[in-house]
CSV table of C-alpha atoms in Angstrom, one decimal:
chain,number,residue,atom,x,y,z
A,1,UNK,CA,89.8,28.6,5.0
A,2,UNK,CA,89.7,30.7,1.8
A,3,UNK,CA,92.8,30.4,0.1
A,4,UNK,CA,94.4,32.8,-2.6
A,5,UNK,CA,96.8,31.2,-5.1
A,6,UNK,CA,98.9,32.0,-8.3
A,7,UNK,CA,98.7,29.5,-11.5
A,8,UNK,CA,101.2,30.3,-13.8
A,9,UNK,CA,99.8,29.5,-17.7
A,10,UNK,CA,103.3,29.7,-19.1
A,11,UNK,CA,103.3,26.1,-19.7
A,12,UNK,CA,99.7,26.0,-21.4
A,13,UNK,CA,100.1,28.4,-24.3
A,14,UNK,CA,96.9,27.8,-26.2
A,15,UNK,CA,95.0,28.7,-22.7
A,16,UNK,CA,97.3,31.9,-22.6
A,17,UNK,CA,96.0,33.2,-25.7
A,18,UNK,CA,92.6,32.4,-24.8
A,19,UNK,CA,92.6,34.0,-21.5
A,20,UNK,CA,94.1,37.4,-22.6
A,21,UNK,CA,91.8,40.0,-21.3
A,22,UNK,CA,89.9,42.0,-24.1
A,23,UNK,CA,88.9,45.3,-22.4
A,24,UNK,CA,86.6,48.0,-24.3
A,25,UNK,CA,88.0,51.5,-23.5
A,26,UNK,CA,91.3,50.6,-21.8
A,27,UNK,CA,94.4,48.7,-22.6
A,28,UNK,CA,94.8,45.4,-20.4
A,29,UNK,CA,98.3,46.2,-20.0
A,30,UNK,CA,98.2,46.5,-16.4
A,31,UNK,CA,97.2,43.0,-15.7
A,32,UNK,CA,99.5,39.9,-16.1
A,33,UNK,CA,98.3,38.5,-19.0
A,34,UNK,CA,100.2,35.1,-18.4
A,35,UNK,CA,99.1,34.6,-14.9
A,36,UNK,CA,96.1,34.0,-13.2
A,37,UNK,CA,94.9,34.0,-9.7
A,38,UNK,CA,92.0,32.3,-8.1
A,39,UNK,CA,90.1,33.4,-4.9
A,40,UNK,CA,87.0,32.0,-2.9
A,41,UNK,CA,84.8,34.3,-1.3
A,42,UNK,CA,81.5,36.2,-1.2
A,43,UNK,CA,79.7,38.7,-3.5
A,44,UNK,CA,80.2,42.1,-1.9
A,45,UNK,CA,78.7,44.2,-4.9
A,46,UNK,CA,78.2,43.7,-8.5
A,47,UNK,CA,78.8,47.1,-10.2
A,48,UNK,CA,76.9,46.2,-13.8
A,49,UNK,CA,78.2,49.6,-15.4
A,50,UNK,CA,79.8,50.7,-18.9
A,51,UNK,CA,82.5,50.7,-20.0
A,52,UNK,CA,83.4,47.7,-17.8
A,53,UNK,CA,81.5,46.0,-14.9
A,54,UNK,CA,83.6,45.0,-11.8
A,55,UNK,CA,82.4,42.1,-9.4
A,56,UNK,CA,83.6,42.7,-5.8
A,57,UNK,CA,84.2,40.0,-3.9
A,58,UNK,CA,85.1,39.6,0.1
A,59,UNK,CA,88.0,37.2,0.5
A,60,UNK,CA,88.9,36.1,4.1
A,61,UNK,CA,92.7,36.0,4.8
A,62,UNK,CA,94.6,33.5,7.0
A,63,UNK,CA,94.8,35.9,9.7
A,64,UNK,CA,90.7,36.3,9.9
A,65,UNK,CA,90.9,39.8,7.9
A,66,UNK,CA,89.0,40.6,4.7
A,67,UNK,CA,90.3,41.9,1.7
A,68,UNK,CA,88.0,42.8,-0.9
A,69,UNK,CA,89.0,41.9,-4.5
A,70,UNK,CA,87.7,43.8,-7.7
A,71,UNK,CA,87.0,41.5,-10.9
A,72,UNK,CA,86.8,43.6,-14.2
A,73,UNK,CA,84.8,42.6,-17.4
A,74,UNK,CA,82.9,44.2,-20.0
A,75,UNK,CA,80.0,46.1,-19.8
A,76,UNK,CA,76.4,45.2,-19.6
A,77,UNK,CA,75.6,44.4,-23.0
A,78,UNK,CA,78.4,41.9,-23.5
A,79,UNK,CA,77.8,40.4,-20.1
A,80,UNK,CA,74.0,39.9,-21.1
A,81,UNK,CA,75.3,38.1,-24.2
A,82,UNK,CA,77.2,35.9,-22.0
A,83,UNK,CA,74.7,34.9,-19.8
A,84,UNK,CA,75.8,37.0,-16.9
A,85,UNK,CA,73.1,39.2,-15.3
A,86,UNK,CA,72.9,41.2,-12.2
A,87,UNK,CA,70.7,38.5,-10.2
A,88,UNK,CA,73.3,36.0,-10.8
A,89,UNK,CA,75.8,37.8,-8.4
A,90,UNK,CA,73.7,39.1,-5.5
A,91,UNK,CA,75.4,40.1,-2.5
A,92,UNK,CA,76.2,37.1,-0.1
A,93,UNK,CA,76.5,34.8,-3.0
A,94,UNK,CA,79.4,32.4,-2.7
A,95,UNK,CA,81.9,31.8,-5.3
A,96,UNK,CA,85.3,31.0,-6.5
A,97,UNK,CA,86.7,33.5,-9.2
A,98,UNK,CA,89.8,33.3,-11.3
A,99,UNK,CA,91.5,36.3,-13.3
A,100,UNK,CA,94.8,37.8,-14.5
A,101,UNK,CA,96.2,39.7,-11.4
A,102,UNK,CA,97.0,43.6,-11.5
A,103,UNK,CA,101.1,43.7,-12.0
A,104,UNK,CA,101.6,46.1,-9.1
A,105,UNK,CA,99.8,43.6,-6.6
A,106,UNK,CA,96.5,45.5,-6.1
A,107,UNK,CA,93.8,43.2,-5.3
A,108,UNK,CA,92.0,43.4,-8.7
A,109,UNK,CA,92.2,41.3,-11.6
A,110,UNK,CA,90.6,40.8,-15.1
A,111,UNK,CA,87.7,38.5,-14.7
A,112,UNK,CA,88.3,35.1,-16.7
A,113,UNK,CA,85.9,32.5,-14.9
A,114,UNK,CA,83.7,32.4,-12.0
A,115,UNK,CA,82.1,29.4,-10.6
A,116,UNK,CA,79.4,29.6,-8.2
A,117,UNK,CA,78.5,27.5,-4.9
A,118,UNK,CA,75.9,25.7,-7.0
A,119,UNK,CA,78.7,24.8,-9.9
A,120,UNK,CA,77.2,27.0,-12.5
A,121,UNK,CA,80.2,28.9,-14.5
A,122,UNK,CA,80.2,32.3,-15.8
A,123,UNK,CA,82.9,33.4,-18.6
A,124,UNK,CA,82.6,36.8,-19.6
A,125,UNK,CA,84.3,36.6,-22.9
A,126,UNK,CA,81.5,34.2,-24.1
A,127,UNK,CA,79.6,37.7,-24.8
A,128,UNK,CA,82.1,38.1,-27.9
A,129,UNK,CA,80.9,35.2,-29.5
A,130,UNK,CA,77.9,35.4,-32.4
A,131,UNK,CA,75.3,33.1,-31.7
B,1,UNK,CA,42.1,53.5,-87.8
B,2,UNK,CA,45.0,51.4,-89.7
B,3,UNK,CA,46.8,48.7,-87.9
B,4,UNK,CA,50.2,51.1,-88.3
B,5,UNK,CA,48.5,54.0,-86.8
B,6,UNK,CA,47.5,51.6,-83.8
B,7,UNK,CA,51.0,50.4,-83.7
B,8,UNK,CA,52.4,53.6,-83.7
B,9,UNK,CA,49.7,55.0,-80.8
B,10,UNK,CA,50.6,51.6,-78.7
B,11,UNK,CA,54.4,52.3,-79.1
B,12,UNK,CA,53.9,56.1,-78.2
B,13,UNK,CA,51.9,55.2,-74.9
B,14,UNK,CA,54.5,52.7,-73.9
B,15,UNK,CA,57.2,55.0,-74.5
B,16,UNK,CA,55.4,57.7,-72.5
B,17,UNK,CA,55.0,55.2,-69.6
B,18,UNK,CA,58.7,54.1,-69.6
B,19,UNK,CA,59.7,57.8,-69.5
B,20,UNK,CA,57.4,58.4,-66.4
B,21,UNK,CA,58.6,55.3,-64.8
B,22,UNK,CA,62.2,56.4,-65.0
B,23,UNK,CA,61.5,59.8,-63.7
B,24,UNK,CA,59.5,58.1,-61.0
B,25,UNK,CA,62.4,55.8,-60.1
B,26,UNK,CA,65.0,59.2,-60.1
B,27,UNK,CA,62.6,60.3,-57.4
B,28,UNK,CA,62.1,57.3,-55.3
B,29,UNK,CA,58.6,56.3,-56.1
B,30,UNK,CA,59.6,53.4,-58.1
B,31,UNK,CA,60.9,49.7,-57.1
B,32,UNK,CA,64.5,49.7,-56.1
B,33,UNK,CA,66.0,48.0,-58.8
B,34,UNK,CA,69.6,47.9,-59.4
B,35,UNK,CA,70.9,50.3,-62.0
B,36,UNK,CA,71.1,48.2,-65.2
B,37,UNK,CA,71.9,44.4,-65.1
B,38,UNK,CA,73.3,43.3,-62.0
B,39,UNK,CA,77.1,43.2,-62.4
B,40,UNK,CA,79.0,40.1,-61.0
B,41,UNK,CA,80.6,40.3,-57.7
B,42,UNK,CA,83.7,42.0,-57.7
B,43,UNK,CA,86.6,40.1,-55.6
B,44,UNK,CA,88.6,41.8,-53.1
B,45,UNK,CA,91.5,42.0,-55.4
B,46,UNK,CA,89.2,43.9,-58.0
B,47,UNK,CA,88.1,46.3,-55.5
B,48,UNK,CA,91.6,47.0,-54.2
B,49,UNK,CA,92.4,47.8,-57.9
B,50,UNK,CA,89.4,49.7,-58.3
B,51,UNK,CA,90.8,52.0,-55.4
B,52,UNK,CA,94.2,52.3,-56.8
B,53,UNK,CA,92.3,53.9,-60.1
B,54,UNK,CA,91.2,56.9,-58.2
B,55,UNK,CA,93.5,59.5,-56.8
B,56,UNK,CA,91.2,60.3,-54.1
B,57,UNK,CA,88.1,58.9,-52.3
B,58,UNK,CA,86.2,61.9,-53.7
B,59,UNK,CA,86.8,60.7,-57.3
B,60,UNK,CA,86.0,57.1,-56.4
B,61,UNK,CA,82.8,58.3,-54.7
B,62,UNK,CA,81.8,60.4,-58.0
B,63,UNK,CA,82.7,57.6,-60.3
B,64,UNK,CA,80.3,55.3,-58.4
B,65,UNK,CA,77.6,57.8,-58.4
B,66,UNK,CA,77.8,58.5,-62.1
B,67,UNK,CA,77.5,54.8,-62.9
B,68,UNK,CA,74.2,55.0,-61.3
B,69,UNK,CA,73.2,58.4,-62.9
B,70,UNK,CA,73.7,60.4,-59.7
B,71,UNK,CA,72.4,57.6,-57.4
B,72,UNK,CA,69.0,56.8,-56.4
B,73,UNK,CA,66.6,58.1,-53.5
B,74,UNK,CA,64.4,55.6,-52.1
B,75,UNK,CA,60.9,55.6,-51.0
B,76,UNK,CA,59.9,54.3,-47.5
B,77,UNK,CA,58.5,51.0,-49.5
B,78,UNK,CA,61.7,50.3,-51.2
B,79,UNK,CA,64.2,50.5,-48.4
B,80,UNK,CA,66.2,47.5,-47.3
B,81,UNK,CA,65.6,45.7,-44.0
B,82,UNK,CA,68.6,46.1,-42.0
B,83,UNK,CA,66.4,45.7,-38.6
B,84,UNK,CA,67.9,43.9,-35.9
B,85,UNK,CA,70.8,43.9,-33.4
B,86,UNK,CA,74.1,43.3,-35.1
B,87,UNK,CA,78.1,43.1,-34.1
B,88,UNK,CA,80.8,43.0,-36.1
B,89,UNK,CA,81.8,39.5,-37.0
B,90,UNK,CA,84.6,38.5,-34.5
B,91,UNK,CA,88.1,39.6,-35.7
B,92,UNK,CA,91.1,38.5,-33.6
B,93,UNK,CA,92.7,41.6,-32.1
B,94,UNK,CA,90.0,43.9,-33.3
B,95,UNK,CA,92.3,44.1,-36.6
B,96,UNK,CA,91.1,46.8,-38.9
B,97,UNK,CA,91.4,44.2,-42.0
B,98,UNK,CA,89.6,41.0,-40.8
B,99,UNK,CA,91.9,39.2,-43.3
B,100,UNK,CA,95.1,40.3,-41.3
B,101,UNK,CA,97.0,37.0,-40.5
B,102,UNK,CA,96.5,36.0,-36.9
B,103,UNK,CA,100.4,36.5,-36.4
B,104,UNK,CA,101.1,38.9,-39.2
B,105,UNK,CA,101.3,42.9,-39.5
B,106,UNK,CA,98.3,45.0,-40.7
B,107,UNK,CA,97.8,44.8,-44.6
B,108,UNK,CA,97.9,48.7,-45.3
B,109,UNK,CA,100.7,49.7,-47.4
B,110,UNK,CA,102.0,52.3,-45.2
B,111,UNK,CA,104.1,55.2,-46.1
B,112,UNK,CA,107.7,54.7,-43.8
B,113,UNK,CA,107.1,56.9,-41.4
B,114,UNK,CA,103.7,55.7,-40.2
B,115,UNK,CA,105.0,51.9,-41.0
B,116,UNK,CA,107.7,53.0,-38.3
B,117,UNK,CA,105.2,54.5,-36.0
B,118,UNK,CA,103.1,51.1,-36.1
B,119,UNK,CA,106.0,48.7,-35.5
B,120,UNK,CA,106.9,50.9,-32.3
B,121,UNK,CA,103.5,50.8,-31.1
B,122,UNK,CA,103.4,46.8,-31.6
B,123,UNK,CA,106.7,46.6,-29.8
B,124,UNK,CA,105.7,48.7,-27.3
B,125,UNK,CA,102.6,46.9,-26.2
B,126,UNK,CA,104.4,43.5,-26.0
B,127,UNK,CA,106.5,45.3,-23.4
B,128,UNK,CA,103.3,46.3,-21.6
B,129,UNK,CA,103.7,50.0,-22.9
B,130,UNK,CA,100.3,50.8,-24.1
B,131,UNK,CA,97.9,53.6,-24.2
B,132,UNK,CA,94.6,53.8,-26.2
B,133,UNK,CA,93.5,57.5,-26.8
B,134,UNK,CA,89.9,56.3,-26.2
B,135,UNK,CA,90.5,55.7,-22.5
B,136,UNK,CA,89.5,58.9,-21.4
B,137,UNK,CA,86.3,58.1,-22.7
B,138,UNK,CA,86.4,59.8,-26.0
B,139,UNK,CA,84.5,58.3,-29.1
B,140,UNK,CA,86.7,55.8,-31.2
B,141,UNK,CA,85.6,58.0,-34.2
B,142,UNK,CA,85.7,56.6,-37.9
B,143,UNK,CA,87.3,54.7,-39.3
B,144,UNK,CA,88.1,52.9,-36.3
B,145,UNK,CA,84.1,53.0,-35.8
B,146,UNK,CA,84.3,50.0,-38.0
B,147,UNK,CA,86.2,47.9,-35.7
B,148,UNK,CA,84.5,48.1,-32.1
B,149,UNK,CA,82.8,44.8,-30.9
B,150,UNK,CA,79.9,45.9,-29.3
B,151,UNK,CA,76.0,46.0,-30.6
B,152,UNK,CA,74.9,48.0,-33.2
B,153,UNK,CA,71.9,49.1,-35.1
B,154,UNK,CA,71.3,50.2,-38.5
B,155,UNK,CA,68.0,52.6,-39.2
B,156,UNK,CA,67.3,53.2,-42.8
B,157,UNK,CA,65.0,56.0,-43.9
B,158,UNK,CA,64.5,57.6,-47.1
B,159,UNK,CA,66.6,61.0,-46.3
B,160,UNK,CA,69.1,59.6,-43.9
B,161,UNK,CA,70.5,56.2,-42.7
B,162,UNK,CA,71.9,55.9,-39.2
B,163,UNK,CA,74.6,53.7,-38.4
B,164,UNK,CA,74.8,53.1,-34.7
B,165,UNK,CA,77.5,51.5,-32.5
B,166,UNK,CA,76.6,51.1,-28.8
B,167,UNK,CA,80.1,52.2,-27.6
B,168,UNK,CA,79.8,55.8,-26.4
B,169,UNK,CA,76.4,56.1,-28.0
B,170,UNK,CA,78.3,56.8,-31.6
B,171,UNK,CA,75.9,57.4,-34.1
B,172,UNK,CA,77.2,58.1,-37.8
B,173,UNK,CA,74.3,59.8,-39.7
B,174,UNK,CA,74.4,59.2,-43.5
B,175,UNK,CA,72.7,61.9,-45.5
B,176,UNK,CA,71.1,60.4,-48.7
B,177,UNK,CA,68.5,63.4,-49.5
B,178,UNK,CA,71.0,64.9,-52.2
B,179,UNK,CA,73.2,67.1,-49.9
B,180,UNK,CA,76.4,67.7,-50.5
B,181,UNK,CA,79.4,68.2,-48.1
B,182,UNK,CA,80.0,71.5,-46.3
B,183,UNK,CA,82.1,74.1,-48.3
B,184,UNK,CA,86.0,73.3,-47.6
B,185,UNK,CA,86.3,76.5,-45.7
B,186,UNK,CA,83.5,75.8,-43.3
B,187,UNK,CA,85.0,72.0,-42.5
B,188,UNK,CA,86.2,71.3,-39.1
B,189,UNK,CA,87.4,67.8,-37.8
B,190,UNK,CA,84.9,65.6,-36.4
B,191,UNK,CA,85.0,62.2,-34.7
B,192,UNK,CA,82.6,60.5,-37.2
B,193,UNK,CA,83.0,63.1,-39.8
B,194,UNK,CA,80.5,64.2,-42.3
B,195,UNK,CA,78.9,61.6,-44.2
B,196,UNK,CA,76.9,61.7,-47.8
B,197,UNK,CA,75.4,59.0,-49.6
B,198,UNK,CA,73.3,57.7,-52.3
B,199,UNK,CA,71.6,54.1,-53.1
B,200,UNK,CA,72.6,51.9,-56.2
B,201,UNK,CA,69.6,49.6,-55.9
B,202,UNK,CA,69.8,48.1,-52.3
B,203,UNK,CA,73.5,49.3,-51.8
B,204,UNK,CA,74.5,52.4,-49.6
B,205,UNK,CA,77.3,54.0,-51.1
B,206,UNK,CA,79.0,56.4,-48.6
B,207,UNK,CA,81.6,59.4,-48.7
B,208,UNK,CA,83.0,60.6,-45.5
B,209,UNK,CA,85.4,63.5,-44.8
B,210,UNK,CA,86.1,66.0,-42.1
B,211,UNK,CA,87.6,63.5,-39.9
B,212,UNK,CA,90.1,63.6,-37.0
B,213,UNK,CA,93.2,61.7,-36.6
B,214,UNK,CA,93.2,58.7,-34.7
B,215,UNK,CA,94.4,54.9,-34.5
B,216,UNK,CA,92.7,52.0,-36.4
B,217,UNK,CA,92.8,50.1,-33.2
B,218,UNK,CA,95.4,49.0,-30.5
B,219,UNK,CA,98.4,47.5,-32.4
B,220,UNK,CA,97.4,49.2,-35.6
B,221,UNK,CA,98.2,52.0,-37.7
B,222,UNK,CA,97.6,55.5,-37.2
B,223,UNK,CA,95.4,57.5,-39.6
B,224,UNK,CA,95.7,61.7,-40.1
B,225,UNK,CA,93.0,64.2,-40.2
B,226,UNK,CA,93.2,64.0,-44.2
B,227,UNK,CA,91.7,60.7,-43.8
B,228,UNK,CA,88.5,60.2,-46.1
B,229,UNK,CA,86.7,57.0,-47.0
B,230,UNK,CA,84.3,55.4,-49.2
B,231,UNK,CA,82.0,52.8,-48.2
B,232,UNK,CA,79.4,50.4,-50.0
B,233,UNK,CA,77.1,49.0,-47.5
B,234,UNK,CA,74.7,46.0,-48.4
B,235,UNK,CA,72.9,43.0,-46.8
B,236,UNK,CA,74.6,39.8,-48.5
B,237,UNK,CA,72.2,37.4,-46.5
B,238,UNK,CA,69.7,37.1,-43.9
B,239,UNK,CA,72.0,37.7,-41.1
B,240,UNK,CA,75.0,39.7,-42.8
B,241,UNK,CA,75.7,43.2,-43.5
B,242,UNK,CA,78.8,43.8,-45.4
B,243,UNK,CA,80.5,46.9,-45.9
B,244,UNK,CA,83.5,47.3,-48.4
B,245,UNK,CA,85.6,50.1,-47.4
B,246,UNK,CA,88.3,52.1,-49.0
B,247,UNK,CA,90.6,54.4,-46.8
B,248,UNK,CA,92.4,57.4,-48.4
B,249,UNK,CA,94.9,59.1,-46.3
B,250,UNK,CA,98.1,60.2,-48.1
B,251,UNK,CA,100.4,61.0,-45.5
B,252,UNK,CA,99.8,57.6,-43.9
B,253,UNK,CA,98.9,55.2,-46.8
B,254,UNK,CA,101.0,54.5,-49.9
B,255,UNK,CA,97.5,53.7,-51.7
B,256,UNK,CA,94.2,53.3,-50.7
B,257,UNK,CA,93.3,50.6,-47.8
B,258,UNK,CA,90.6,48.5,-48.9
B,259,UNK,CA,89.1,46.1,-46.5
B,260,UNK,CA,85.7,44.1,-46.3
B,261,UNK,CA,84.0,44.4,-43.0
B,262,UNK,CA,81.2,42.1,-41.8
B,263,UNK,CA,78.3,42.8,-39.2
B,264,UNK,CA,76.3,39.8,-38.0
B,265,UNK,CA,72.4,39.7,-36.9
B,266,UNK,CA,72.5,38.4,-33.3
B,267,UNK,CA,70.2,35.9,-32.3
B,268,UNK,CA,67.6,37.8,-30.0
B,269,UNK,CA,64.5,35.2,-29.8
B,270,UNK,CA,64.5,36.2,-25.9
B,271,UNK,CA,64.4,40.0,-26.8
B,272,UNK,CA,66.7,40.5,-24.2
B,273,UNK,CA,69.4,42.6,-26.2
B,274,UNK,CA,69.0,46.3,-25.6
B,275,UNK,CA,71.2,49.3,-26.6
B,276,UNK,CA,71.6,51.4,-23.5
B,277,UNK,CA,73.0,55.0,-22.7
B,278,UNK,CA,76.7,54.4,-22.5
B,279,UNK,CA,78.0,56.6,-19.7
B,280,UNK,CA,82.0,56.0,-19.9
B,281,UNK,CA,82.3,58.0,-16.7
B,282,UNK,CA,79.4,56.3,-14.6
B,283,UNK,CA,81.8,54.1,-12.4
B,284,UNK,CA,85.0,55.7,-11.1
B,285,UNK,CA,86.8,52.2,-10.9
B,286,UNK,CA,87.2,52.6,-14.7
B,287,UNK,CA,89.2,55.7,-14.4
B,288,UNK,CA,92.8,55.1,-15.8
B,289,UNK,CA,95.7,57.3,-16.5
B,290,UNK,CA,98.9,57.3,-19.0
B,291,UNK,CA,102.3,56.7,-16.8
B,292,UNK,CA,105.2,58.4,-17.4
B,293,UNK,CA,106.4,55.4,-19.2
B,294,UNK,CA,103.4,55.6,-21.6
B,295,UNK,CA,101.5,52.7,-19.9
B,296,UNK,CA,97.9,52.4,-18.6
B,297,UNK,CA,97.2,52.4,-14.9
B,298,UNK,CA,93.9,52.5,-12.8
B,299,UNK,CA,93.7,55.8,-11.0
B,300,UNK,CA,92.6,54.0,-7.8
B,301,UNK,CA,89.5,51.7,-6.6
B,302,UNK,CA,86.5,52.7,-4.4
B,303,UNK,CA,86.6,48.8,-3.0
B,304,UNK,CA,90.1,49.2,-1.5
B,305,UNK,CA,92.5,51.7,0.0
B,306,UNK,CA,94.9,53.3,-2.6
B,307,UNK,CA,97.9,51.4,-1.0
B,308,UNK,CA,95.8,48.2,0.1
B,309,UNK,CA,98.1,46.2,-2.1
B,310,UNK,CA,97.5,42.4,-2.6
B,311,UNK,CA,97.8,40.3,0.5
B,312,UNK,CA,97.4,43.4,2.8
B,313,UNK,CA,94.0,43.4,4.9
B,314,UNK,CA,92.1,46.6,5.5
């Protein structure tokens, strides 16, 4: 069964600093910067758009219903630099994804890390590194 | 012909050639040598002092221009190679001054009013009350333009240089054809202002006015519509373009704010980097609004019902 869980990061200060979402055209104040949520599901849609991209993931709940979660990241050029391409997350792709959840409880989060079923990891913030 | 006559003739020919070379250099047909002997690199402290010695950005710009005898215009063959795709050298929090201490305040010497305004913004942000004026898709505008972390290109031509930031397709055009700014009575506020410049060897010197009020970045100070800048752009190594920037803004700054900005050429061996058209409104999931408290909130998502809170099923 697919689970959702909250992982407080308050005790891991350094990691918290690294995981603060960095958002192009709007503040990230609507997200819980000191918490993460991890869900498992399948990709419904990958919106590879400016100024932010959204990875939509269908997550099965305990009662068998499905909630679509949205994970926000930066736009295409930053994702490209992070090695994240549209073809990496085709509809139906199985994955586990972690993000900073919305404060208001909406099923959305700032994308921190995604791990595909084949084990490959994707961190959008890698796109801001200079290589 | 005597030897002394021969010598005098050779000297006259040499003098005429030197005069011609000097005239060509003004017109941009001679090699782009730096004006006079190369000056030693100025430290940041010396640049700060240079800004203090001039009351306005325009005065500083004029003094730099006078030193180069009204500046140079470069021919195509003498232009520097600024090709490639760049990005700003990473700066924590996108601070305007890359030298801002990680846990410190911006380095600007602000007037009391603008200092208080900045402190309030920083304190509000800590409480989750934060709104960025570009959230509704307006361009960042200059001088904030210098801080954005996305892709950049620099197109150098004899009469104009284009400084391009991918974000919101933001292009600053720097006119180097000898034109002046518009008459004062005809100036109106612009996101990126009006920029004119000249070449000092391989350095591009720019004056920008006609700007709009804005913020340097989130958790950074405000600037007013009186803000003007002087910039000196140059390539300092194969991968780095540097911009020395003085900001003058009397209502907000007690003295010019000097910062040294760097832009790094990205490795694009696979030739995958592209600057695409940036339509800020293309995805309605990115639409946000300012709450009554002054915070930022999404308008709603296409992938869920408005009241589909976490844990609820559709």
